[in-house]
Amino acid sequence: MTRPPSPEAALAEAMAAIAPRNVRTGCRLIGDADEAHLLPEEARSIPARQPAMRRASGAARWIAHRLLADIGITDVAIMRAPSGAPVWPDGIIGSLAHDDDMAVAAVAPVGGIVSLGIDVEPAEPLPDDIFAIVATGADRTGAADPRLAGRILFCAKEAVYKAAFPLDRDVLGYEDIAVDLDAGRATTKTGRMASLAYCVVPRVVVLAFVGE
């Protein structure tokens, strides 16, 4: 009998299937000692003292370091900027995210894509009270699984914010991002447009990317 893939392997495969060309993605189940994967400079740049947050940051950066190594970039600290965004090496764009159990990362050389964002969430319905905060009349989710549409929408807006902020430096609320899952795109209140791709099994992951 064939053993089913692990959650990490299944998610890694699903993310690779939705990633645009030249975008590398990875994931990791967050472990008890993953804060040890933070380089000293990274650890100093992350103000959070809660063990869970530091473990998640360590897991996400562990993935990112390996993705960067795949394209020949090694021994580079991914610092946390005052805004909270990760600081990438020159010529590289990327994004990090985590939920309570899984960390994800995406990186790419600057090229046809000039900025990207990623977010991950459990493949579970979004609570109604959060949906009421996230959704607006401008959002379109018709093509999505109705049970997960709210969760995908939430994830998409988080990913779009991460992709848009390095370019525009605007602090956006959920109401400032209009998502059209049917068309695979989103638009911010400033007119910034991002393309979207997502998977829902075994977790909801959304990639948002801005082209030249």
mmCIF file with all atom_site columns, C-alpha atoms in Angstrom:
data_model
loop_
_atom_site.group_PDB
_atom_site.id
_atom_site.type_symbol
_atom_site.label_atom_id
_atom_site.label_alt_id
_atom_site.label_comp_id
_atom_site.label_asym_id
_atom_site.label_entity_id
_atom_site.label_seq_id
_atom_site.pdbx_PDB_ins_code
_atom_site.Cartn_x
_atom_site.Cartn_y
_atom_site.Cartn_z
_atom_site.occupancy
_atom_site.B_iso_or_equiv
_atom_site.pdbx_formal_charge
_atom_site.auth_seq_id
_atom_site.auth_comp_id
_atom_site.auth_asym_id
_atom_site.auth_atom_id
_atom_site.pdbx_PDB_model_num
ATOM 1   C CA . MET A 1 1   ? 0.000   0.000  0.000   1.00 0.00 ? 1   MET A CA 1
ATOM 2   C CA . THR A 1 2   ? 1.319   3.423  -0.959  1.00 0.00 ? 2   THR A CA 1
ATOM 3   C CA . ARG A 1 3   ? 1.812   5.687  2.018   1.00 0.00 ? 3   ARG A CA 1
ATOM 4   C CA . PRO A 1 4   ? 0.172   9.109  1.609   1.00 0.00 ? 4   PRO A CA 1
ATOM 5   C CA . PRO A 1 5   ? 2.567   12.054 1.454   1.00 0.00 ? 5   PRO A CA 1
ATOM 6   C CA . SER A 1 6   ? 3.327   13.949 4.656   1.00 0.00 ? 6   SER A CA 1
ATOM 7   C CA . PRO A 1 7   ? 1.575   17.309 5.179   1.00 0.00 ? 7   PRO A CA 1
ATOM 8   C CA . GLU A 1 8   ? 4.831   19.064 4.311   1.00 0.00 ? 8   GLU A CA 1
ATOM 9   C CA . ALA A 1 9   ? 5.340   17.080 1.114   1.00 0.00 ? 9   ALA A CA 1
ATOM 10  C CA . ALA A 1 10  ? 1.724   17.501 0.039   1.00 0.00 ? 10  ALA A CA 1
ATOM 11  C CA . LEU A 1 11  ? 1.788   21.250 0.623   1.00 0.00 ? 11  LEU A CA 1
ATOM 12  C CA . ALA A 1 12  ? 5.185   21.641 -1.048  1.00 0.00 ? 12  ALA A CA 1
ATOM 13  C CA . GLU A 1 13  ? 3.808   19.939 -4.157  1.00 0.00 ? 13  GLU A CA 1
ATOM 14  C CA . ALA A 1 14  ? 0.632   22.046 -4.154  1.00 0.00 ? 14  ALA A CA 1
ATOM 15  C CA . MET A 1 15  ? 2.596   25.283 -3.759  1.00 0.00 ? 15  MET A CA 1
ATOM 16  C CA . ALA A 1 16  ? 5.020   24.382 -6.534  1.00 0.00 ? 16  ALA A CA 1
ATOM 17  C CA . ALA A 1 17  ? 2.055   23.762 -8.836  1.00 0.00 ? 17  ALA A CA 1
ATOM 18  C CA . ILE A 1 18  ? 0.664   27.290 -8.379  1.00 0.00 ? 18  ILE A CA 1
ATOM 19  C CA . ALA A 1 19  ? 3.942   29.228 -8.274  1.00 0.00 ? 19  ALA A CA 1
ATOM 20  C CA . PRO A 1 20  ? 4.809   31.385 -11.285 1.00 0.00 ? 20  PRO A CA 1
ATOM 21  C CA . ARG A 1 21  ? 7.926   30.570 -13.243 1.00 0.00 ? 21  ARG A CA 1
ATOM 22  C CA . ASN A 1 22  ? 11.146  31.448 -11.358 1.00 0.00 ? 22  ASN A CA 1
ATOM 23  C CA . VAL A 1 23  ? 9.341   31.651 -7.994  1.00 0.00 ? 23  VAL A CA 1
ATOM 24  C CA . ARG A 1 24  ? 10.606  29.043 -5.533  1.00 0.00 ? 24  ARG A CA 1
ATOM 25  C CA . THR A 1 25  ? 8.397   27.995 -2.648  1.00 0.00 ? 25  THR A CA 1
ATOM 26  C CA . GLY A 1 26  ? 8.797   25.814 0.416   1.00 0.00 ? 26  GLY A CA 1
ATOM 27  C CA . CYS A 1 27  ? 7.130   24.870 3.680   1.00 0.00 ? 27  CYS A CA 1
ATOM 28  C CA . ARG A 1 28  ? 7.955   23.391 7.070   1.00 0.00 ? 28  ARG A CA 1
ATOM 29  C CA . LEU A 1 29  ? 5.951   22.110 10.003  1.00 0.00 ? 29  LEU A CA 1
ATOM 30  C CA . ILE A 1 30  ? 7.000   24.334 12.895  1.00 0.00 ? 30  ILE A CA 1
ATOM 31  C CA . GLY A 1 31  ? 9.072   22.377 15.417  1.00 0.00 ? 31  GLY A CA 1
ATOM 32  C CA . ASP A 1 32  ? 9.739   22.836 19.124  1.00 0.00 ? 32  ASP A CA 1
ATOM 33  C CA . ALA A 1 33  ? 13.284  24.135 18.627  1.00 0.00 ? 33  ALA A CA 1
ATOM 34  C CA . ASP A 1 34  ? 12.938  26.047 15.358  1.00 0.00 ? 34  ASP A CA 1
ATOM 35  C CA . GLU A 1 35  ? 13.973  29.339 16.944  1.00 0.00 ? 35  GLU A CA 1
ATOM 36  C CA . ALA A 1 36  ? 17.484  27.858 16.841  1.00 0.00 ? 36  ALA A CA 1
ATOM 37  C CA . HIS A 1 37  ? 17.409  28.299 13.049  1.00 0.00 ? 37  HIS A CA 1
ATOM 38  C CA . LEU A 1 38  ? 17.492  32.085 13.438  1.00 0.00 ? 38  LEU A CA 1
ATOM 39  C CA . LEU A 1 39  ? 20.901  33.507 12.665  1.00 0.00 ? 39  LEU A CA 1
ATOM 40  C CA . PRO A 1 40  ? 22.192  35.784 15.445  1.00 0.00 ? 40  PRO A CA 1
ATOM 41  C CA . GLU A 1 41  ? 21.489  38.935 13.429  1.00 0.00 ? 41  GLU A CA 1
ATOM 42  C CA . GLU A 1 42  ? 17.999  37.697 12.615  1.00 0.00 ? 42  GLU A CA 1
ATOM 43  C CA . ALA A 1 43  ? 17.262  36.864 16.227  1.00 0.00 ? 43  ALA A CA 1
ATOM 44  C CA . ARG A 1 44  ? 18.285  40.373 17.314  1.00 0.00 ? 44  ARG A CA 1
ATOM 45  C CA . SER A 1 45  ? 16.057  41.994 14.667  1.00 0.00 ? 45  SER A CA 1
ATOM 46  C CA . ILE A 1 46  ? 12.907  40.155 15.802  1.00 0.00 ? 46  ILE A CA 1
ATOM 47  C CA . PRO A 1 47  ? 11.391  41.876 18.855  1.00 0.00 ? 47  PRO A CA 1
ATOM 48  C CA . ALA A 1 48  ? 8.843   39.176 19.646  1.00 0.00 ? 48  ALA A CA 1
ATOM 49  C CA . ARG A 1 49  ? 9.787   37.288 22.784  1.00 0.00 ? 49  ARG A CA 1
ATOM 50  C CA . GLN A 1 50  ? 6.967   34.737 22.705  1.00 0.00 ? 50  GLN A CA 1
ATOM 51  C CA . PRO A 1 51  ? 8.509   31.304 22.052  1.00 0.00 ? 51  PRO A CA 1
ATOM 52  C CA . ALA A 1 52  ? 5.823   30.383 19.500  1.00 0.00 ? 52  ALA A CA 1
ATOM 53  C CA . MET A 1 53  ? 6.502   33.492 17.407  1.00 0.00 ? 53  MET A CA 1
ATOM 54  C CA . ARG A 1 54  ? 10.247  32.981 17.460  1.00 0.00 ? 54  ARG A CA 1
ATOM 55  C CA . ARG A 1 55  ? 9.847   29.313 16.509  1.00 0.00 ? 55  ARG A CA 1
ATOM 56  C CA . ALA A 1 56  ? 7.644   30.324 13.574  1.00 0.00 ? 56  ALA A CA 1
ATOM 57  C CA . SER A 1 57  ? 10.138  32.973 12.464  1.00 0.00 ? 57  SER A CA 1
ATOM 58  C CA . GLY A 1 58  ? 12.953  30.439 12.674  1.00 0.00 ? 58  GLY A CA 1
ATOM 59  C CA . ALA A 1 59  ? 11.023  27.889 10.635  1.00 0.00 ? 59  ALA A CA 1
ATOM 60  C CA . ALA A 1 60  ? 10.144  30.422 7.922   1.00 0.00 ? 60  ALA A CA 1
ATOM 61  C CA . ARG A 1 61  ? 13.726  31.626 7.645   1.00 0.00 ? 61  ARG A CA 1
ATOM 62  C CA . TRP A 1 62  ? 15.018  28.039 7.588   1.00 0.00 ? 62  TRP A CA 1
ATOM 63  C CA . ILE A 1 63  ? 12.936  27.530 4.444   1.00 0.00 ? 63  ILE A CA 1
ATOM 64  C CA . ALA A 1 64  ? 14.012  30.823 2.912   1.00 0.00 ? 64  ALA A CA 1
ATOM 65  C CA . HIS A 1 65  ? 17.711  30.129 3.482   1.00 0.00 ? 65  HIS A CA 1
ATOM 66  C CA . ARG A 1 66  ? 17.376  26.842 1.626   1.00 0.00 ? 66  ARG A CA 1
ATOM 67  C CA . LEU A 1 67  ? 15.468  28.406 -1.230  1.00 0.00 ? 67  LEU A CA 1
ATOM 68  C CA . LEU A 1 68  ? 18.146  31.077 -1.540  1.00 0.00 ? 68  LEU A CA 1
ATOM 69  C CA . ALA A 1 69  ? 20.895  28.457 -1.411  1.00 0.00 ? 69  ALA A CA 1
ATOM 70  C CA . ASP A 1 70  ? 19.249  26.760 -4.385  1.00 0.00 ? 70  ASP A CA 1
ATOM 71  C CA . ILE A 1 71  ? 20.012  29.869 -6.455  1.00 0.00 ? 71  ILE A CA 1
ATOM 72  C CA . GLY A 1 72  ? 23.517  30.286 -5.054  1.00 0.00 ? 72  GLY A CA 1
ATOM 73  C CA . ILE A 1 73  ? 22.909  32.782 -2.243  1.00 0.00 ? 73  ILE A CA 1
ATOM 74  C CA . THR A 1 74  ? 24.281  31.614 1.092   1.00 0.00 ? 74  THR A CA 1
ATOM 75  C CA . ASP A 1 75  ? 25.199  33.040 4.504   1.00 0.00 ? 75  ASP A CA 1
ATOM 76  C CA . VAL A 1 76  ? 22.756  35.935 4.240   1.00 0.00 ? 76  VAL A CA 1
ATOM 77  C CA . ALA A 1 77  ? 20.688  37.035 7.225   1.00 0.00 ? 77  ALA A CA 1
ATOM 78  C CA . ILE A 1 78  ? 17.042  37.813 6.498   1.00 0.00 ? 78  ILE A CA 1
ATOM 79  C CA . MET A 1 79  ? 16.489  40.637 8.925   1.00 0.00 ? 79  MET A CA 1
ATOM 80  C CA . ARG A 1 80  ? 13.150  41.952 10.108  1.00 0.00 ? 80  ARG A CA 1
ATOM 81  C CA . ALA A 1 81  ? 12.579  45.591 9.136   1.00 0.00 ? 81  ALA A CA 1
ATOM 82  C CA . PRO A 1 82  ? 10.808  47.978 11.561  1.00 0.00 ? 82  PRO A CA 1
ATOM 83  C CA . SER A 1 83  ? 7.701   47.540 9.400   1.00 0.00 ? 83  SER A CA 1
ATOM 84  C CA . GLY A 1 84  ? 7.798   43.813 10.108  1.00 0.00 ? 84  GLY A CA 1
ATOM 85  C CA . ALA A 1 85  ? 8.701   42.873 6.541   1.00 0.00 ? 85  ALA A CA 1
ATOM 86  C CA . PRO A 1 86  ? 11.710  40.629 5.877   1.00 0.00 ? 86  PRO A CA 1
ATOM 87  C CA . VAL A 1 87  ? 14.738  42.293 4.277   1.00 0.00 ? 87  VAL A CA 1
ATOM 88  C CA . TRP A 1 88  ? 15.938  40.358 1.225   1.00 0.00 ? 88  TRP A CA 1
ATOM 89  C CA . PRO A 1 89  ? 19.346  40.399 -0.484  1.00 0.00 ? 89  PRO A CA 1
ATOM 90  C CA . ASP A 1 90  ? 19.785  42.776 -3.429  1.00 0.00 ? 90  ASP A CA 1
ATOM 91  C CA . GLY A 1 91  ? 18.194  41.388 -6.562  1.00 0.00 ? 91  GLY A CA 1
ATOM 92  C CA . ILE A 1 92  ? 15.834  39.086 -4.632  1.00 0.00 ? 92  ILE A CA 1
ATOM 93  C CA . ILE A 1 93  ? 12.176  39.395 -3.752  1.00 0.00 ? 93  ILE A CA 1
ATOM 94  C CA . GLY A 1 94  ? 10.436  37.158 -1.266  1.00 0.00 ? 94  GLY A CA 1
ATOM 95  C CA . SER A 1 95  ? 7.828   36.662 1.399   1.00 0.00 ? 95  SER A CA 1
ATOM 96  C CA . LEU A 1 96  ? 7.371   34.653 4.602   1.00 0.00 ? 96  LEU A CA 1
ATOM 97  C CA . ALA A 1 97  ? 4.247   33.491 6.438   1.00 0.00 ? 97  ALA A CA 1
ATOM 98  C CA . HIS A 1 98  ? 3.041   31.019 9.024   1.00 0.00 ? 98  HIS A CA 1
ATOM 99  C CA . ASP A 1 99  ? -0.052  29.858 10.824  1.00 0.00 ? 99  ASP A CA 1
ATOM 100 C CA . ASP A 1 100 ? 0.024   28.030 14.156  1.00 0.00 ? 100 ASP A CA 1
ATOM 101 C CA . ASP A 1 101 ? 1.560   24.884 12.681  1.00 0.00 ? 101 ASP A CA 1
ATOM 102 C CA . MET A 1 102 ? 3.052   25.525 9.251   1.00 0.00 ? 102 MET A CA 1
ATOM 103 C CA . ALA A 1 103 ? 5.589   28.040 7.925   1.00 0.00 ? 103 ALA A CA 1
ATOM 104 C CA . VAL A 1 104 ? 5.938   28.906 4.238   1.00 0.00 ? 104 VAL A CA 1
ATOM 105 C CA . ALA A 1 105 ? 8.270   31.019 2.129   1.00 0.00 ? 105 ALA A CA 1
ATOM 106 C CA . ALA A 1 106 ? 8.604   32.164 -1.472  1.00 0.00 ? 106 ALA A CA 1
ATOM 107 C CA . VAL A 1 107 ? 11.610  33.773 -3.176  1.00 0.00 ? 107 VAL A CA 1
ATOM 108 C CA . ALA A 1 108 ? 12.507  34.821 -6.705  1.00 0.00 ? 108 ALA A CA 1
ATOM 109 C CA . PRO A 1 109 ? 15.096  36.882 -8.576  1.00 0.00 ? 109 PRO A CA 1
ATOM 110 C CA . VAL A 1 110 ? 13.856  40.336 -9.517  1.00 0.00 ? 110 VAL A CA 1
ATOM 111 C CA . GLY A 1 111 ? 12.686  40.126 -13.097 1.00 0.00 ? 111 GLY A CA 1
ATOM 112 C CA . GLY A 1 112 ? 9.259   39.827 -14.645 1.00 0.00 ? 112 GLY A CA 1
ATOM 113 C CA . ILE A 1 113 ? 7.893   39.838 -11.089 1.00 0.00 ? 113 ILE A CA 1
ATOM 114 C CA . VAL A 1 114 ? 8.938   42.830 -8.991  1.00 0.00 ? 114 VAL A CA 1
ATOM 115 C CA . SER A 1 115 ? 7.251   41.942 -5.699  1.00 0.00 ? 115 SER A CA 1
ATOM 116 C CA . LEU A 1 116 ? 5.449   38.999 -4.174  1.00 0.00 ? 116 LEU A CA 1
ATOM 117 C CA . GLY A 1 117 ? 3.539   38.008 -1.079  1.00 0.00 ? 117 GLY A CA 1
ATOM 118 C CA . ILE A 1 118 ? 2.508   34.715 0.471   1.00 0.00 ? 118 ILE A CA 1
ATOM 119 C CA . ASP A 1 119 ? 0.131   33.701 3.218   1.00 0.00 ? 119 ASP A CA 1
ATOM 120 C CA . VAL A 1 120 ? -0.949  30.388 4.745   1.00 0.00 ? 120 VAL A CA 1
ATOM 121 C CA . GLU A 1 121 ? -4.042  29.427 6.724   1.00 0.00 ? 121 GLU A CA 1
ATOM 122 C CA . PRO A 1 122 ? -5.699  26.197 7.876   1.00 0.00 ? 122 PRO A CA 1
ATOM 123 C CA . ALA A 1 123 ? -8.112  24.726 5.315   1.00 0.00 ? 123 ALA A CA 1
ATOM 124 C CA . GLU A 1 124 ? -11.099 25.518 7.521   1.00 0.00 ? 124 GLU A CA 1
ATOM 125 C CA . PRO A 1 125 ? -14.025 27.949 7.204   1.00 0.00 ? 125 PRO A CA 1
ATOM 126 C CA . LEU A 1 126 ? -13.272 31.488 8.321   1.00 0.00 ? 126 LEU A CA 1
ATOM 127 C CA . PRO A 1 127 ? -15.238 32.479 11.446  1.00 0.00 ? 127 PRO A CA 1
ATOM 128 C CA . ASP A 1 128 ? -18.192 34.711 10.621  1.00 0.00 ? 128 ASP A CA 1
ATOM 129 C CA . ASP A 1 129 ? -16.978 37.607 12.778  1.00 0.00 ? 129 ASP A CA 1
ATOM 130 C CA . ILE A 1 130 ? -13.653 37.730 10.944  1.00 0.00 ? 130 ILE A CA 1
ATOM 131 C CA . PHE A 1 131 ? -15.339 37.369 7.555   1.00 0.00 ? 131 PHE A CA 1
ATOM 132 C CA . ALA A 1 132 ? -17.438 40.438 8.354   1.00 0.00 ? 132 ALA A CA 1
ATOM 133 C CA . ILE A 1 133 ? -14.227 42.442 8.838   1.00 0.00 ? 133 ILE A CA 1
ATOM 134 C CA . VAL A 1 134 ? -12.392 41.070 5.794   1.00 0.00 ? 134 VAL A CA 1
ATOM 135 C CA . ALA A 1 135 ? -15.024 40.974 3.040   1.00 0.00 ? 135 ALA A CA 1
ATOM 136 C CA . THR A 1 136 ? -16.357 43.949 1.089   1.00 0.00 ? 136 THR A CA 1
ATOM 137 C CA . GLY A 1 137 ? -18.905 44.341 -1.683  1.00 0.00 ? 137 GLY A CA 1
ATOM 138 C CA . ALA A 1 138 ? -16.068 44.660 -4.197  1.00 0.00 ? 138 ALA A CA 1
ATOM 139 C CA . ASP A 1 139 ? -14.750 41.136 -3.551  1.00 0.00 ? 139 ASP A CA 1
ATOM 140 C CA . ARG A 1 140 ? -15.575 38.242 -5.872  1.00 0.00 ? 140 ARG A CA 1
ATOM 141 C CA . THR A 1 141 ? -15.207 34.653 -4.645  1.00 0.00 ? 141 THR A CA 1
ATOM 142 C CA . GLY A 1 142 ? -17.642 32.789 -6.895  1.00 0.00 ? 142 GLY A CA 1
ATOM 143 C CA . ALA A 1 143 ? -15.137 30.278 -8.269  1.00 0.00 ? 143 ALA A CA 1
ATOM 144 C CA . ALA A 1 144 ? -13.866 29.245 -4.846  1.00 0.00 ? 144 ALA A CA 1
ATOM 145 C CA . ASP A 1 145 ? -15.050 26.377 -2.671  1.00 0.00 ? 145 ASP A CA 1
ATOM 146 C CA . PRO A 1 146 ? -17.910 28.027 -0.724  1.00 0.00 ? 146 PRO A CA 1
ATOM 147 C CA . ARG A 1 147 ? -16.782 26.408 2.532   1.00 0.00 ? 147 ARG A CA 1
ATOM 148 C CA . LEU A 1 148 ? -13.302 27.937 2.182   1.00 0.00 ? 148 LEU A CA 1
ATOM 149 C CA . ALA A 1 149 ? -14.051 31.110 0.223   1.00 0.00 ? 149 ALA A CA 1
ATOM 150 C CA . GLY A 1 150 ? -13.758 33.352 3.277   1.00 0.00 ? 150 GLY A CA 1
ATOM 151 C CA . ARG A 1 151 ? -10.478 31.778 4.324   1.00 0.00 ? 151 ARG A CA 1
ATOM 152 C CA . ILE A 1 152 ? -9.047  32.149 0.810   1.00 0.00 ? 152 ILE A CA 1
ATOM 153 C CA . LEU A 1 153 ? -10.189 35.775 0.726   1.00 0.00 ? 153 LEU A CA 1
ATOM 154 C CA . PHE A 1 154 ? -8.520  36.496 4.062   1.00 0.00 ? 154 PHE A CA 1
ATOM 155 C CA . CYS A 1 155 ? -5.332  34.786 2.917   1.00 0.00 ? 155 CYS A CA 1
ATOM 156 C CA . ALA A 1 156 ? -5.380  36.651 -0.405  1.00 0.00 ? 156 ALA A CA 1
ATOM 157 C CA . LYS A 1 157 ? -5.649  40.069 1.228   1.00 0.00 ? 157 LYS A CA 1
ATOM 158 C CA . GLU A 1 158 ? -2.765  39.281 3.564   1.00 0.00 ? 158 GLU A CA 1
ATOM 159 C CA . ALA A 1 159 ? -0.630  38.148 0.604   1.00 0.00 ? 159 ALA A CA 1
ATOM 160 C CA . VAL A 1 160 ? -1.547  41.203 -1.482  1.00 0.00 ? 160 VAL A CA 1
ATOM 161 C CA . TYR A 1 161 ? -0.589  43.525 1.365   1.00 0.00 ? 161 TYR A CA 1
ATOM 162 C CA . LYS A 1 162 ? 2.826   41.863 1.572   1.00 0.00 ? 162 LYS A CA 1
ATOM 163 C CA . ALA A 1 163 ? 3.314   42.244 -2.178  1.00 0.00 ? 163 ALA A CA 1
ATOM 164 C CA . ALA A 1 164 ? 2.124   45.856 -2.328  1.00 0.00 ? 164 ALA A CA 1
ATOM 165 C CA . PHE A 1 165 ? 3.786   47.339 0.750   1.00 0.00 ? 165 PHE A CA 1
ATOM 166 C CA . PRO A 1 166 ? 7.416   47.203 -0.482  1.00 0.00 ? 166 PRO A CA 1
ATOM 167 C CA . LEU A 1 167 ? 6.360   49.076 -3.623  1.00 0.00 ? 167 LEU A CA 1
ATOM 168 C CA . ASP A 1 168 ? 3.953   51.678 -2.267  1.00 0.00 ? 168 ASP A CA 1
ATOM 169 C CA . ARG A 1 169 ? 4.686   51.844 1.494   1.00 0.00 ? 169 ARG A CA 1
ATOM 170 C CA . ASP A 1 170 ? 0.967   52.229 2.127   1.00 0.00 ? 170 ASP A CA 1
ATOM 171 C CA . VAL A 1 171 ? -0.608  50.658 5.207   1.00 0.00 ? 171 VAL A CA 1
ATOM 172 C CA . LEU A 1 172 ? -3.709  48.934 3.844   1.00 0.00 ? 172 LEU A CA 1
ATOM 173 C CA . GLY A 1 173 ? -6.761  47.626 5.636   1.00 0.00 ? 173 GLY A CA 1
ATOM 174 C CA . TYR A 1 174 ? -8.863  44.748 4.359   1.00 0.00 ? 174 TYR A CA 1
ATOM 175 C CA . GLU A 1 175 ? -11.318 47.298 2.988   1.00 0.00 ? 175 GLU A CA 1
ATOM 176 C CA . ASP A 1 176 ? -8.518  48.781 0.852   1.00 0.00 ? 176 ASP A CA 1
ATOM 177 C CA . ILE A 1 177 ? -7.973  45.591 -1.171  1.00 0.00 ? 177 ILE A CA 1
ATOM 178 C CA . ALA A 1 178 ? -10.539 44.281 -3.671  1.00 0.00 ? 178 ALA A CA 1
ATOM 179 C CA . VAL A 1 179 ? -10.052 40.610 -4.526  1.00 0.00 ? 179 VAL A CA 1
ATOM 180 C CA . ASP A 1 180 ? -11.466 38.806 -7.560  1.00 0.00 ? 180 ASP A CA 1
ATOM 181 C CA . LEU A 1 181 ? -10.735 35.120 -7.111  1.00 0.00 ? 181 LEU A CA 1
ATOM 182 C CA . ASP A 1 182 ? -12.601 34.327 -10.333 1.00 0.00 ? 182 ASP A CA 1
ATOM 183 C CA . ALA A 1 183 ? -10.170 36.461 -12.343 1.00 0.00 ? 183 ALA A CA 1
ATOM 184 C CA . GLY A 1 184 ? -7.134  35.695 -10.176 1.00 0.00 ? 184 GLY A CA 1
ATOM 185 C CA . ARG A 1 185 ? -6.315  39.287 -9.377  1.00 0.00 ? 185 ARG A CA 1
ATOM 186 C CA . ALA A 1 186 ? -6.587  41.988 -6.747  1.00 0.00 ? 186 ALA A CA 1
ATOM 187 C CA . THR A 1 187 ? -6.460  45.789 -6.726  1.00 0.00 ? 187 THR A CA 1
ATOM 188 C CA . THR A 1 188 ? -5.503  48.098 -3.872  1.00 0.00 ? 188 THR A CA 1
ATOM 189 C CA . LYS A 1 189 ? -7.032  51.504 -3.155  1.00 0.00 ? 189 LYS A CA 1
ATOM 190 C CA . THR A 1 190 ? -3.969  53.103 -4.771  1.00 0.00 ? 190 THR A CA 1
ATOM 191 C CA . GLY A 1 191 ? -4.539  51.208 -8.014  1.00 0.00 ? 191 GLY A CA 1
ATOM 192 C CA . ARG A 1 192 ? -1.780  48.661 -7.500  1.00 0.00 ? 192 ARG A CA 1
ATOM 193 C CA . MET A 1 193 ? -2.719  45.412 -9.224  1.00 0.00 ? 193 MET A CA 1
ATOM 194 C CA . ALA A 1 194 ? -1.544  41.943 -8.206  1.00 0.00 ? 194 ALA A CA 1
ATOM 195 C CA . SER A 1 195 ? -2.083  38.523 -9.707  1.00 0.00 ? 195 SER A CA 1
ATOM 196 C CA . LEU A 1 196 ? -3.230  35.698 -7.439  1.00 0.00 ? 196 LEU A CA 1
ATOM 197 C CA . ALA A 1 197 ? -2.767  31.951 -7.343  1.00 0.00 ? 197 ALA A CA 1
ATOM 198 C CA . TYR A 1 198 ? -3.921  29.660 -4.558  1.00 0.00 ? 198 TYR A CA 1
ATOM 199 C CA . CYS A 1 199 ? -4.219  26.100 -3.327  1.00 0.00 ? 199 CYS A CA 1
ATOM 200 C CA . VAL A 1 200 ? -6.536  24.735 -0.635  1.00 0.00 ? 200 VAL A CA 1
ATOM 201 C CA . VAL A 1 201 ? -5.180  21.247 0.098   1.00 0.00 ? 201 VAL A CA 1
ATOM 202 C CA . PRO A 1 202 ? -3.735  20.422 2.565   1.00 0.00 ? 202 PRO A CA 1
ATOM 203 C CA . ARG A 1 203 ? -3.694  24.101 3.581   1.00 0.00 ? 203 ARG A CA 1
ATOM 204 C CA . VAL A 1 204 ? -4.879  27.345 2.095   1.00 0.00 ? 204 VAL A CA 1
ATOM 205 C CA . VAL A 1 205 ? -1.913  29.173 0.559   1.00 0.00 ? 205 VAL A CA 1
ATOM 206 C CA . VAL A 1 206 ? -2.191  32.275 -1.603  1.00 0.00 ? 206 VAL A CA 1
ATOM 207 C CA . LEU A 1 207 ? 0.598   33.763 -3.691  1.00 0.00 ? 207 LEU A CA 1
ATOM 208 C CA . ALA A 1 208 ? 0.233   37.386 -4.798  1.00 0.00 ? 208 ALA A CA 1
ATOM 209 C CA . PHE A 1 209 ? 2.675   38.798 -7.317  1.00 0.00 ? 209 PHE A CA 1
ATOM 210 C CA . VAL A 1 210 ? 3.148   42.129 -9.036  1.00 0.00 ? 210 VAL A CA 1
ATOM 211 C CA . GLY A 1 211 ? 4.594   42.255 -12.528 1.00 0.00 ? 211 GLY A CA 1
ATOM 212 C CA . GLU A 1 212 ? 6.668   44.946 -14.144 1.00 0.00 ? 212 GLU A CA 1
#
